[in-house]
Amino acid sequence: EGQFIVDVHRELVWFYRADGREFTAELHPSAGSYDPSGPSNALVDVGRGNVGANVADGVLGARTADCLELCYQSAETKKIAVK
């Protein structure tokens, strides 16, 4: 039915439908900013015993896996998957 792009490197969120409708989100210029050293530094901190350094609990991973599963189901069935 269309396609979408989420590009955090260029701060771009764009949806396009086969019927010609499209949407581009207006994002702040630094909306895609990300410090790539954060996760590795947090892992080292946790390994050193600072368990408070782990701000990404398992809930985020589970939600990400759920979203990916719905995407794959939608692609396979050509219908919007809902959980």
Short mmCIF file of C-alpha atoms in Angstrom, two decimals:
data_model
loop_
_atom_site.label_atom_id
_atom_site.label_comp_id
_atom_site.label_asym_id
_atom_site.label_seq_id
_atom_site.Cartn_x
_atom_site.Cartn_y
_atom_site.Cartn_z
CA GLU A 1 0.00 0.00 0.00
CA GLY A 2 2.99 2.30 0.23
CA GLN A 3 6.22 2.81 2.05
CA PHE A 4 7.74 4.72 4.93
CA ILE A 5 11.19 5.95 5.85
CA VAL A 6 12.50 6.65 9.31
CA ASP A 7 16.01 8.06 8.96
CA VAL A 8 17.44 9.36 12.23
CA HIS A 9 20.69 10.34 10.52
CA ARG A 10 18.85 12.94 8.42
CA GLU A 11 15.97 13.63 10.86
CA LEU A 12 13.45 12.33 8.33
CA VAL A 13 10.11 10.56 8.84
CA TRP A 14 8.19 10.14 5.58
CA PHE A 15 5.13 8.10 4.64
CA TYR A 16 3.94 7.53 1.06
CA ARG A 17 0.81 5.68 -0.02
CA ALA A 18 0.18 4.14 -3.41
CA ASP A 19 -2.83 6.44 -3.85
CA GLY A 20 -0.43 9.42 -3.88
CA ARG A 21 -0.97 10.67 -0.35
CA GLU A 22 2.18 11.42 1.60
CA PHE A 23 3.23 12.81 4.93
CA THR A 24 6.55 14.23 6.12
CA ALA A 25 6.99 14.86 9.85
CA GLU A 26 8.43 18.20 10.91
CA LEU A 27 11.34 17.36 13.21
CA HIS A 28 13.82 19.48 15.13
CA PRO A 29 17.21 19.64 13.32
CA SER A 30 18.89 17.63 16.07
CA ALA A 31 16.07 15.10 16.52
CA GLY A 32 18.32 12.29 15.28
CA SER A 33 21.20 13.08 17.63
CA TYR A 34 22.64 10.02 19.29
CA ASP A 35 25.75 9.35 21.33
CA PRO A 36 26.91 5.90 20.16
CA SER A 37 29.25 5.50 23.13
CA GLY A 38 26.33 5.45 25.58
CA PRO A 39 25.38 1.75 25.36
CA SER A 40 28.96 0.47 25.47
CA ASN A 41 29.83 2.74 28.39
CA ALA A 42 26.70 1.61 30.25
CA LEU A 43 27.63 -2.04 29.65
CA VAL A 44 31.11 -1.46 31.11
CA ASP A 45 29.58 0.35 34.10
CA VAL A 46 27.18 -2.53 34.76
CA GLY A 47 30.07 -4.98 34.45
CA ARG A 48 31.91 -2.97 37.11
CA GLY A 49 28.93 -3.35 39.44
CA ASN A 50 27.13 -0.06 38.85
CA VAL A 51 23.71 -1.58 38.14
CA GLY A 52 22.12 1.89 38.16
CA ALA A 53 23.92 2.60 34.86
CA ASN A 54 21.56 0.31 32.93
CA VAL A 55 18.77 2.68 31.89
CA ALA A 56 17.54 0.43 29.06
CA ASP A 57 15.64 -2.36 30.76
CA GLY A 58 14.27 -5.45 29.04
CA VAL A 59 10.94 -3.73 28.34
CA LEU A 60 12.48 -1.66 25.53
CA GLY A 61 13.91 -4.78 23.90
CA ALA A 62 10.60 -6.61 24.20
CA ARG A 63 8.70 -3.71 22.63
CA THR A 64 11.21 -3.54 19.80
CA ALA A 65 10.82 -7.27 19.15
CA ASP A 66 7.01 -6.89 19.17
CA CYS A 67 7.20 -4.06 16.62
CA LEU A 68 9.48 -6.06 14.33
CA GLU A 69 7.21 -9.09 14.58
CA LEU A 70 4.20 -6.99 13.53
CA CYS A 71 6.18 -5.54 10.61
CA TYR A 72 7.11 -9.03 9.38
CA GLN A 73 3.53 -10.27 9.78
CA SER A 74 2.20 -7.29 7.83
CA ALA A 75 4.70 -7.84 5.04
CA GLU A 76 3.86 -11.54 4.82
CA THR A 77 0.06 -11.19 4.91
CA LYS A 78 -0.16 -7.85 3.06
CA LYS A 79 -2.49 -6.70 5.85
CA ILE A 80 -1.92 -4.48 8.89
CA ALA A 81 -0.95 -6.72 11.78
CA VAL A 82 -2.33 -5.78 15.17
CA LYS A 83 -1.31 -7.07 18.56
#
